[in-house]
mmCIF file of C-alpha atoms and ligand atoms in Angstrom:
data_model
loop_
_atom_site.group_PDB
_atom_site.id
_atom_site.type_symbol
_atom_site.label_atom_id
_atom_site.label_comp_id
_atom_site.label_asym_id
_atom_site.label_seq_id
_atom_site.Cartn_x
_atom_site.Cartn_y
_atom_site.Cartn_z
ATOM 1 C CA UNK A 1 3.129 -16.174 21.043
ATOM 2 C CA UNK A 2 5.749 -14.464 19.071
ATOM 3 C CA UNK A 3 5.847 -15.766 15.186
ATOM 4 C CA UNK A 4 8.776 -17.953 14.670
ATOM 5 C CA UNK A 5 11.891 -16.285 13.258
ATOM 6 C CA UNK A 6 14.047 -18.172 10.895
ATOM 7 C CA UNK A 7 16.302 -18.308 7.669
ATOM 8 C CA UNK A 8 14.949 -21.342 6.461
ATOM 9 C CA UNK A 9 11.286 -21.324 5.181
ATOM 10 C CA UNK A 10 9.282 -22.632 8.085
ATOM 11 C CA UNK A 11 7.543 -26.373 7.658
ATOM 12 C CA UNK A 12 3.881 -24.990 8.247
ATOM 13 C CA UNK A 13 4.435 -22.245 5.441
ATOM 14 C CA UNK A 14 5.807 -24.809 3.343
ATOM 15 C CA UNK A 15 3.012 -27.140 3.933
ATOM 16 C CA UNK A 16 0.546 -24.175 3.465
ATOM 17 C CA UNK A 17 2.377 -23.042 0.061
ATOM 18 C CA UNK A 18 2.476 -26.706 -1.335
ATOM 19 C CA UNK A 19 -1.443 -27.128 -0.625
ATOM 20 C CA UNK A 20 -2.284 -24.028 -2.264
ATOM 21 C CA UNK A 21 -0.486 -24.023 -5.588
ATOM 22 C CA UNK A 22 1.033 -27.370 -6.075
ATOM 23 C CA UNK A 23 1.801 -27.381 -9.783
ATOM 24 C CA UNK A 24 3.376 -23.258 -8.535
ATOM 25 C CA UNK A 25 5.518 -25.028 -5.682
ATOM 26 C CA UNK A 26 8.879 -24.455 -7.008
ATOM 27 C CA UNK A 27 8.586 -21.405 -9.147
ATOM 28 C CA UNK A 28 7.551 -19.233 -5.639
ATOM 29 C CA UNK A 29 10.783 -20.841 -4.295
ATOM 30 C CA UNK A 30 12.729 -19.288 -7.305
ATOM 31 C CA UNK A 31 10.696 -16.409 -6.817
ATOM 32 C CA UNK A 32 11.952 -15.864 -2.925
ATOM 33 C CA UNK A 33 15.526 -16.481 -4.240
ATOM 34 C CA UNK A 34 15.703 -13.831 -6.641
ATOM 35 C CA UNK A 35 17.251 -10.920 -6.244
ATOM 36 C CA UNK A 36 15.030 -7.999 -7.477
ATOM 37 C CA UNK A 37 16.358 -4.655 -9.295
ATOM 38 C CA UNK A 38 15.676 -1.739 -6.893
ATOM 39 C CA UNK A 39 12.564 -0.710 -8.669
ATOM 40 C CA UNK A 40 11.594 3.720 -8.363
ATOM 41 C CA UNK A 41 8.468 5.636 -8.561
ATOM 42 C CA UNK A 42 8.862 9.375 -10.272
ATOM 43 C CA UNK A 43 6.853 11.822 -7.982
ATOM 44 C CA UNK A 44 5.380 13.374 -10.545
ATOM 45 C CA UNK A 45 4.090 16.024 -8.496
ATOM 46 C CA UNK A 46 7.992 17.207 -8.836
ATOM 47 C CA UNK A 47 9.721 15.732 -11.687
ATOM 48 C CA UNK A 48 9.102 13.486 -14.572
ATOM 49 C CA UNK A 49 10.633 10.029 -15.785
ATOM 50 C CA UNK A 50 12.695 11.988 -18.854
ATOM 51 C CA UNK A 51 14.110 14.175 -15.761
ATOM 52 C CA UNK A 52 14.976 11.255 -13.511
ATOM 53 C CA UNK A 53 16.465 9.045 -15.979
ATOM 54 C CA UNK A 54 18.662 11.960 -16.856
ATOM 55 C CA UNK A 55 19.418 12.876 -14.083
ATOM 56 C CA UNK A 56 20.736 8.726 -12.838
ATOM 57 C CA UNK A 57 22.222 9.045 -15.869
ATOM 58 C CA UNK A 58 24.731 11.650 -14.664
ATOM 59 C CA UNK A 59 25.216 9.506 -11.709
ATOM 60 C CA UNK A 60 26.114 6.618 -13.775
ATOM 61 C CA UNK A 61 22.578 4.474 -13.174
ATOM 62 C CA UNK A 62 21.070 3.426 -15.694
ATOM 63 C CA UNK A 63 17.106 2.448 -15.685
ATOM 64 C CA UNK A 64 14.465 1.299 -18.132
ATOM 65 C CA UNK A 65 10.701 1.790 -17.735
ATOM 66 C CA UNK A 66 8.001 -0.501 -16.153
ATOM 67 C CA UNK A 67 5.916 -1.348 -19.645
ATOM 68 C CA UNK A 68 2.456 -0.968 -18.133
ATOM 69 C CA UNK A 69 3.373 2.440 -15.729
ATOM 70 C CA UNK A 70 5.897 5.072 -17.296
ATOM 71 C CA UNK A 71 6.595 6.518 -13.791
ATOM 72 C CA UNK A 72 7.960 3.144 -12.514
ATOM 73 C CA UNK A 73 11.772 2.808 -13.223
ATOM 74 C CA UNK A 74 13.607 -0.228 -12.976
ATOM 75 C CA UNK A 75 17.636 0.268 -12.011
ATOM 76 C CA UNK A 76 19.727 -1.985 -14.836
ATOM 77 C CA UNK A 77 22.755 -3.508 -13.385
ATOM 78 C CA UNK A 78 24.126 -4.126 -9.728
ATOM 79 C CA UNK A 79 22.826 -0.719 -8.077
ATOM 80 C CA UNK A 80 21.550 -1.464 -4.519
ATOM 81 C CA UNK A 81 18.881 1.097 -2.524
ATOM 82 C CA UNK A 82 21.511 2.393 -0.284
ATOM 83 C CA UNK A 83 23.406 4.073 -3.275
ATOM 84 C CA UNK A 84 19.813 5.752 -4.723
ATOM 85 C CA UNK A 85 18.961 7.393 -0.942
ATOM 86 C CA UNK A 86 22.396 9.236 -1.579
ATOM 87 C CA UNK A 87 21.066 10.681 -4.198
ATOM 88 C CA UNK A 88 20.010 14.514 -3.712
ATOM 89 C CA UNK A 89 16.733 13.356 -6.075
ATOM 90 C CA UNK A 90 15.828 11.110 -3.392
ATOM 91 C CA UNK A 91 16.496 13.238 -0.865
ATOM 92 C CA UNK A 92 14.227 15.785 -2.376
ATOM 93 C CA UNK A 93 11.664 13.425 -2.808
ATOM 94 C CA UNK A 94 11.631 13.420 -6.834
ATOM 95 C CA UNK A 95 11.652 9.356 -6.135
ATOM 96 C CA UNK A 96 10.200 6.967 -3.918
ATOM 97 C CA UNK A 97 11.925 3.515 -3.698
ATOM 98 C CA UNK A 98 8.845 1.189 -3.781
ATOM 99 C CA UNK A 99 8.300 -2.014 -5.417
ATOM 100 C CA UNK A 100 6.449 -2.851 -8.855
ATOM 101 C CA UNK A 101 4.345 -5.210 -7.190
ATOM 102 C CA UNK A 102 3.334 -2.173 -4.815
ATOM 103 C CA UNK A 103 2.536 -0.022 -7.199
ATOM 104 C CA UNK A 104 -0.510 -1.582 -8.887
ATOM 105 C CA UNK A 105 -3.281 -1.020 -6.433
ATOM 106 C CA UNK A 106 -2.702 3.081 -6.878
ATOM 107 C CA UNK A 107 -2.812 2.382 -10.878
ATOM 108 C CA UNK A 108 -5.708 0.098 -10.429
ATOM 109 C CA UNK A 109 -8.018 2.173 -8.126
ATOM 110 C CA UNK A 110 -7.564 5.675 -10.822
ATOM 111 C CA UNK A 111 -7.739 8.214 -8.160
ATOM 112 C CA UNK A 112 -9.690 11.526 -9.587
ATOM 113 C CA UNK A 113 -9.352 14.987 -9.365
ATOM 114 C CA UNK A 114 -11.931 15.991 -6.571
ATOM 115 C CA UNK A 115 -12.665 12.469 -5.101
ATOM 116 C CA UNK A 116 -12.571 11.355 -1.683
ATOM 117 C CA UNK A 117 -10.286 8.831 -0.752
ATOM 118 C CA UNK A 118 -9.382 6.875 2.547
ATOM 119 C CA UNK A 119 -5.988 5.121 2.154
ATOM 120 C CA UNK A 120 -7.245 3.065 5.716
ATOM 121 C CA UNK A 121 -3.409 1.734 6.553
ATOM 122 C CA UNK A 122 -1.101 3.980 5.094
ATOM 123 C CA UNK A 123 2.490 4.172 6.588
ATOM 124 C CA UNK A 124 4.802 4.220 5.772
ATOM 125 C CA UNK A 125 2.614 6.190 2.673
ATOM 126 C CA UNK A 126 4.363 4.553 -0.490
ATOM 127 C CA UNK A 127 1.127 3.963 -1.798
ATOM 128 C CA UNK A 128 -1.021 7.320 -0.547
ATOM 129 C CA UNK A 129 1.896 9.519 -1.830
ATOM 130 C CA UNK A 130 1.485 7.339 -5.407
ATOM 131 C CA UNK A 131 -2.309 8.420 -5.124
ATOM 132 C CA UNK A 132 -1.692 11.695 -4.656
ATOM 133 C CA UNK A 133 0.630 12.312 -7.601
ATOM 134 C CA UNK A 134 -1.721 10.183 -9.886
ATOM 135 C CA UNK A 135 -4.654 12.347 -8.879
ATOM 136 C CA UNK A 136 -2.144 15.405 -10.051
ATOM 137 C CA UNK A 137 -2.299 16.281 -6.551
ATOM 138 C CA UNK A 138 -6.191 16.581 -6.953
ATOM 139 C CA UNK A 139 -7.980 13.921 -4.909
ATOM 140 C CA UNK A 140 -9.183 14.631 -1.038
ATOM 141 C CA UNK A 141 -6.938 12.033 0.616
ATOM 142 C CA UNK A 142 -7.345 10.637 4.375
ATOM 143 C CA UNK A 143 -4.247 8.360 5.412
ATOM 144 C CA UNK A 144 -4.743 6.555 8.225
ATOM 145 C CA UNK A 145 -2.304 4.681 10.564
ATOM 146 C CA UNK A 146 -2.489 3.377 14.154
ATOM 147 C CA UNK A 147 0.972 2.643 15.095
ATOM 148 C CA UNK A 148 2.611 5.914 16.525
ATOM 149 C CA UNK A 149 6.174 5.242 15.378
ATOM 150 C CA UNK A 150 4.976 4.216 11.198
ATOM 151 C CA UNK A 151 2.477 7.155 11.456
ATOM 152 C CA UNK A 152 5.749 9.749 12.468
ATOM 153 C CA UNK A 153 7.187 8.161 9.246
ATOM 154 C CA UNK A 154 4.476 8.174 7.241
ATOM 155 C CA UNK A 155 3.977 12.260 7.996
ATOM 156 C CA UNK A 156 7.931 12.767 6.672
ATOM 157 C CA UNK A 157 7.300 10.936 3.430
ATOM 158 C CA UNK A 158 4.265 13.182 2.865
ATOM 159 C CA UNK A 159 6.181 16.092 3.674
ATOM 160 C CA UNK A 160 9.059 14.786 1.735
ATOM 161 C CA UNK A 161 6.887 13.977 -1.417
ATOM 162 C CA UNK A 162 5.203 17.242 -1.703
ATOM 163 C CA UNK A 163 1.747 15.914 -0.411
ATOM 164 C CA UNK A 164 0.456 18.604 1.237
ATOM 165 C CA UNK A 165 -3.232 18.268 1.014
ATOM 166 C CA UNK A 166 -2.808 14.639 2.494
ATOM 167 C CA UNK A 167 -4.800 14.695 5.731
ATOM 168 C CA UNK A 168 -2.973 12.066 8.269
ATOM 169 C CA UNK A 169 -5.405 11.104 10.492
ATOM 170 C CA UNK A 170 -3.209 9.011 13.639
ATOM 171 C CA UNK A 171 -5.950 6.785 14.484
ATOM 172 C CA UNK A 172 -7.415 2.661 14.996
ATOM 173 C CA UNK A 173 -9.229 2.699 11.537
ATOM 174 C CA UNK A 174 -11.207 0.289 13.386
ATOM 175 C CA UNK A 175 -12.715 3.127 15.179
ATOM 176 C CA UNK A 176 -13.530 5.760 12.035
ATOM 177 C CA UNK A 177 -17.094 7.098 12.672
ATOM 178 C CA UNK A 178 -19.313 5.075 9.649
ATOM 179 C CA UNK A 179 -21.067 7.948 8.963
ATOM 180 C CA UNK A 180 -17.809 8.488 7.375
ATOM 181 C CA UNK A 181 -18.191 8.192 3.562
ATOM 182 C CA UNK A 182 -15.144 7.719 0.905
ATOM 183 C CA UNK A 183 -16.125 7.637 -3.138
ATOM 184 C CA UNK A 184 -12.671 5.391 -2.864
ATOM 185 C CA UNK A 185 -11.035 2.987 -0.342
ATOM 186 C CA UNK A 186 -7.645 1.419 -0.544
ATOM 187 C CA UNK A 187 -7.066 -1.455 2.036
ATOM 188 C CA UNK A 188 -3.098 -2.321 1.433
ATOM 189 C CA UNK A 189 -3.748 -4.635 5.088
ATOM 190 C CA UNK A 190 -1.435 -5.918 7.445
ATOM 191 C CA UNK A 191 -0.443 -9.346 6.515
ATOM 192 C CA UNK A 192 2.350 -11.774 6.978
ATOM 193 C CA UNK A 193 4.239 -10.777 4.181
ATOM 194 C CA UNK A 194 4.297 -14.307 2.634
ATOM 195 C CA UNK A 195 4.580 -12.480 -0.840
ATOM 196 C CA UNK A 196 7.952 -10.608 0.076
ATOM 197 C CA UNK A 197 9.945 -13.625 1.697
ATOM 198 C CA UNK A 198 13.693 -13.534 0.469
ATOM 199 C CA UNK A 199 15.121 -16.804 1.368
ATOM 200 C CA UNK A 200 18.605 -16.124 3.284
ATOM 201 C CA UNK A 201 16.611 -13.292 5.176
ATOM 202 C CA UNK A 202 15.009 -13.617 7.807
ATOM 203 C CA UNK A 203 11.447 -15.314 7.812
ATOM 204 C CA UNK A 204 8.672 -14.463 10.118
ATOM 205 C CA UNK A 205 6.100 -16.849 10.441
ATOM 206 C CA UNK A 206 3.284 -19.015 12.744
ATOM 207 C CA UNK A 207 0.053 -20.312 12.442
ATOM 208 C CA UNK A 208 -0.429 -17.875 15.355
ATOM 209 C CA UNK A 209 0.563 -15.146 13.485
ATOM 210 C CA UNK A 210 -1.406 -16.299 10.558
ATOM 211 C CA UNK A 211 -4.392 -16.497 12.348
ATOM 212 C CA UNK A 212 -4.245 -12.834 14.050
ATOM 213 C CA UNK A 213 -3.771 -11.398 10.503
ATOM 214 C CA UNK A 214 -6.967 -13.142 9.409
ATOM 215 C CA UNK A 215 -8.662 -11.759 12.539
ATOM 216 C CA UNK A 216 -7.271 -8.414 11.610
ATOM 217 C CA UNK A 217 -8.135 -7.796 7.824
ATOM 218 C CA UNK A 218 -11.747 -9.506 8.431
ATOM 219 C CA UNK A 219 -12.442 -6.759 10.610
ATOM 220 C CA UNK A 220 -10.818 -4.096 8.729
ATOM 221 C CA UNK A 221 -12.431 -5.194 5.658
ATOM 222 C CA UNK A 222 -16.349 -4.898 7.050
ATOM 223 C CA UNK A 223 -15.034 -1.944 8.111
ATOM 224 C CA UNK A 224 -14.189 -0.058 4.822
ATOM 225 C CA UNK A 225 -17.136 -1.560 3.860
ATOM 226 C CA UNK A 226 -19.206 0.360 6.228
ATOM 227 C CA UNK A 227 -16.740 3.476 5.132
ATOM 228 C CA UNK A 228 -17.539 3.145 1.280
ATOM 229 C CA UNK A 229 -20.396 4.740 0.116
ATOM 230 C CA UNK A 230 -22.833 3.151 -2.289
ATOM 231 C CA UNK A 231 -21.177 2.884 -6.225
ATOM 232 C CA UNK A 232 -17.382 3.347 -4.799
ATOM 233 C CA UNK A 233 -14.595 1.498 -5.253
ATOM 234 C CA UNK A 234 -13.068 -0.449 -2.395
ATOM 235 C CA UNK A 235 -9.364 -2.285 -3.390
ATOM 236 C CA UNK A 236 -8.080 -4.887 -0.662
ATOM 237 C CA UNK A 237 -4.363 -5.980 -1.092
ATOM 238 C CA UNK A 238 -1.897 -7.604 0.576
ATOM 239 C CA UNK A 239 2.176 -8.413 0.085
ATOM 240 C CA UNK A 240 0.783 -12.330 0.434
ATOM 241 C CA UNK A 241 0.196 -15.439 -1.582
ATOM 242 C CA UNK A 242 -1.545 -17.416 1.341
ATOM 243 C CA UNK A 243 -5.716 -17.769 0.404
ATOM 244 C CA UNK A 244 -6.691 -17.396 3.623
ATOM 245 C CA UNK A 245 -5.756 -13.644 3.579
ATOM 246 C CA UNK A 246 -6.826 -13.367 -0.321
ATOM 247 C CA UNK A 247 -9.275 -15.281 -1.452
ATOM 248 C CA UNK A 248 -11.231 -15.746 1.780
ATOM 249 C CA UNK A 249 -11.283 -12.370 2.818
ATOM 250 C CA UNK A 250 -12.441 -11.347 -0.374
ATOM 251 C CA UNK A 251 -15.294 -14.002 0.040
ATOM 252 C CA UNK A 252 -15.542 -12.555 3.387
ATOM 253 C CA UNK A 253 -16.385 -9.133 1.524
ATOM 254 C CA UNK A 254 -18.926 -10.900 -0.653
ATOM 255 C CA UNK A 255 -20.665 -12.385 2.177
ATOM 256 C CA UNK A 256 -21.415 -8.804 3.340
ATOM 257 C CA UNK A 257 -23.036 -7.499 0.073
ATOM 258 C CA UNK A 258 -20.194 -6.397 -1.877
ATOM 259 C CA UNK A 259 -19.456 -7.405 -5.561
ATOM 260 C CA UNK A 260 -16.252 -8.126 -6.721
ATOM 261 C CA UNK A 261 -15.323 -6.070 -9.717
ATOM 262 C CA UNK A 262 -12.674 -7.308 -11.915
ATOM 263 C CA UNK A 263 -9.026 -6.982 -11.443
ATOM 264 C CA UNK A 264 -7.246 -6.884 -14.949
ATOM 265 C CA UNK A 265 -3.396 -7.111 -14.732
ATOM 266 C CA UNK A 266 -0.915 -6.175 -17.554
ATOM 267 C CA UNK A 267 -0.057 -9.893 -19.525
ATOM 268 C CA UNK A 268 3.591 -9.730 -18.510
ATOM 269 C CA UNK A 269 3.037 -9.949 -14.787
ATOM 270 C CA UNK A 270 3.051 -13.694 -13.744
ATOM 271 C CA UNK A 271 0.123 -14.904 -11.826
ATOM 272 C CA UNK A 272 -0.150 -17.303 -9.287
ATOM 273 C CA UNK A 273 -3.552 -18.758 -9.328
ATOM 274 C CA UNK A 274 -6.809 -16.622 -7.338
ATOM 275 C CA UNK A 275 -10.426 -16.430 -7.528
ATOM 276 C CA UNK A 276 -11.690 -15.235 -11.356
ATOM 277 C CA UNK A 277 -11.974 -11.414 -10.501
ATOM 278 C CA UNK A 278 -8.963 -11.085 -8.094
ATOM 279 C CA UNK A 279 -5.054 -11.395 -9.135
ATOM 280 C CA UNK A 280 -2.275 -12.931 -7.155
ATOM 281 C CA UNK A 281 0.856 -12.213 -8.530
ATOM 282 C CA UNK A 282 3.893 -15.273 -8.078
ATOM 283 C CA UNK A 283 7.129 -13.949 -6.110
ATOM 284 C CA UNK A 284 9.529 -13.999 -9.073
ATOM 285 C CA UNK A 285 12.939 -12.019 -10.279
ATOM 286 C CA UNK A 286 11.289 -8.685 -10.930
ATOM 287 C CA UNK A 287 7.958 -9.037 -8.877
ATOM 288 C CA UNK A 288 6.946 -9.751 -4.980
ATOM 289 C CA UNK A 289 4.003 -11.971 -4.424
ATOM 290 C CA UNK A 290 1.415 -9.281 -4.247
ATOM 291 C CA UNK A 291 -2.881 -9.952 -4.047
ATOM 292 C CA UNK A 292 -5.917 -7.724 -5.492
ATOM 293 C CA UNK A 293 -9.278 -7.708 -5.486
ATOM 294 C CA UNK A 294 -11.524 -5.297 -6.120
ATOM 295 C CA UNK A 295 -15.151 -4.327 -4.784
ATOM 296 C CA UNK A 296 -18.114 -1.666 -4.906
ATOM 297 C CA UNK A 297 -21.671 -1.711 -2.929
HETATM 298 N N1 SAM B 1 0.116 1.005 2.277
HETATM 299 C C1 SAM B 1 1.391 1.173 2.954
HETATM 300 C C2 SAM B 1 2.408 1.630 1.946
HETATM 301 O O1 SAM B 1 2.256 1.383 0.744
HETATM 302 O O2 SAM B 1 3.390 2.277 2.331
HETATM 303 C C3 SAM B 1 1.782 -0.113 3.670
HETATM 304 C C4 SAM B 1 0.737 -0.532 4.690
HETATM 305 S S1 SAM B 1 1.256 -1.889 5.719
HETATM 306 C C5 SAM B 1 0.987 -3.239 4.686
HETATM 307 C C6 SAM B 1 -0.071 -1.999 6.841
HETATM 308 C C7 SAM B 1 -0.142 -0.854 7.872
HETATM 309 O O3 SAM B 1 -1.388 -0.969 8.563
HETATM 310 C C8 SAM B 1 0.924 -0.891 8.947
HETATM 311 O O4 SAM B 1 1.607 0.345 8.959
HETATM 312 C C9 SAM B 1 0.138 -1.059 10.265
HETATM 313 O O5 SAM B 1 0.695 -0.367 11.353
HETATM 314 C C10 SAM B 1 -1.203 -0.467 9.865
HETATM 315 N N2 SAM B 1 -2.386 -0.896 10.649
HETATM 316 C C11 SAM B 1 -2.639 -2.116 11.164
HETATM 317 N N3 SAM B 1 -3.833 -2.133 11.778
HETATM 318 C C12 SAM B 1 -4.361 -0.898 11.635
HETATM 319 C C13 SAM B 1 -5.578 -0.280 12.047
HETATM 320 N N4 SAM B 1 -6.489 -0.972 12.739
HETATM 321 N N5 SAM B 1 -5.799 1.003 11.727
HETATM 322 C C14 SAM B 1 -4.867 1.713 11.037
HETATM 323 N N6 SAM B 1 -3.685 1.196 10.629
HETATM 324 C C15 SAM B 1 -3.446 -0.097 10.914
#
């Protein structure tokens, strides 16, 4: 069964939401009402902040930095996406339109000059393009996708972004050979997107579709556990507040031998509550509802 589309959030979400963070009920409802600044990463592998916020500047755009991330730019005023992708610096790749929220994972997991990384569900590649220019272009980076049409997409924002020693590997994760082994993993899995929900838009959402997510990132989590070899770093996240992708696949990862590592978030970023050594971040008027956790073997 297809999950339920509506504008209205849907009574089992609700129901879910108010069980899992009743005294954070109402604030996630302010938090899908917002409407968030188009946020921008510099691809540093081609420009720098100073350059970019000159260079919007010209264009009449004004934008102030992230605090914790100097390469994240947040557009001041009433600016919407479709006026930025006009913008020959977009169009040359020397930005990437991508969401604060979505940037942390990259920050968190510190990719290195030399290491080998396996972004494991990459399209449409906001986050393996972010490793690469972090890395200074240096890390050995597998990105992975399965679905034909995100994959094509994913390959044009590598090209776009410079990332030419990105291998894109089109291929079921699921079925990566486990003698396979990354010094780094980055899990951003498929999820329902519970973090992201702008009320007005349309809402996607089922108990169904719930529970195939679930399925999903439980298997794709042993997986990059098989994938990780022993003292790396594996980072699940997901764009949703619901435990039962979070929290429980986390445990999930526990239950197989792995130790959570901690997951320490700049003070300014408003949590939603999460297991000790994970972070959920609450849907609010400058973040999505974003999830973190961290592992090694
Ligand atoms: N990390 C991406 C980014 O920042 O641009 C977003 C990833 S999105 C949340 C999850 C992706 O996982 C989707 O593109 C989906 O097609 C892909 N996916 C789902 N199951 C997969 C599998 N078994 N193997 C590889 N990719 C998979």
């Amino acid at each position: 069964m297809q999950p339920q589309e509506t504008f209205a959030l849907p009574e089992a979400l609700t129901e879910r939401l108010r069980t899992a963070y009743p005294e954070f009920f109402p604030e996630i409802l302010e938090g899908y009402r917002a409407r968030r600044p188009v946020t921008l990463r510099v691809n540093t592998g081609k420009t720098t902040a100073a350059q970019v916020t000159e260079a919007l500047a010209l264009c009449g755009i004004g934008v102030r930095p992230a605090q914790w991330y100097e390469d994240a730019l947040i557009v001041t005023g009433e600016v919407r996406e479709r006026a930025i992708e006009e913008l020959p610096l977009y169009r040359r790749g020397e930005i990437y339109l991508q969401s604060l929220s979505s940037m942390l994972p990259p920050v968190l997991l510190r990719p290195g000059a030399g290491e080998n990384i396996l972004d494991m569900t990459a399209a449409p590649g906001g986050k393996t393009t972010q490793l690469y220019a972090l890395s200074g272009g240096k890390a050995l980076i597998t990105a992975c996708e399965r679905d034909t049409g995100r994959f094509e997409r994913l390959r044009f924002n590598l090209d776009r972004q410079g990332a030419a020693r990105v291998n894109a590997l089109h291929a079921d994760a699921l079925t990566l050979d486990d003698a396979l082994k990354f010094d780094k993993i980055l899990l951003d899995a498929p999820c329902t997107g519970t973090g992201t929900i702008s009320l007005g838009g349309r809402i996607r959402f089922s108990e169904e579709y719930l529970a195939r997510c679930v399925r999903l990132q439980q298997k794709l989590i042993g997986k990059a556990l098989r994938l990780l070899r022993r003292g790396g770093v594996l980072l699940y996240s997901t764009c949703s507040v619901l435990p039962e992708e979070n929290d429980a696949i986390a445990s999930c990862a526990c239950r197989q031998g792995a130790r959570q590592l901690p997951v320490e978030l700049p003070a300014e970023i408003p949590r939603l509550h999460s297991a000790p050594s994970a972070a959920c971040v609450c849907p609010g008027p400058l973040y999505e509802g974003f999830y973190l956790a961290m592992f090694t073997i």
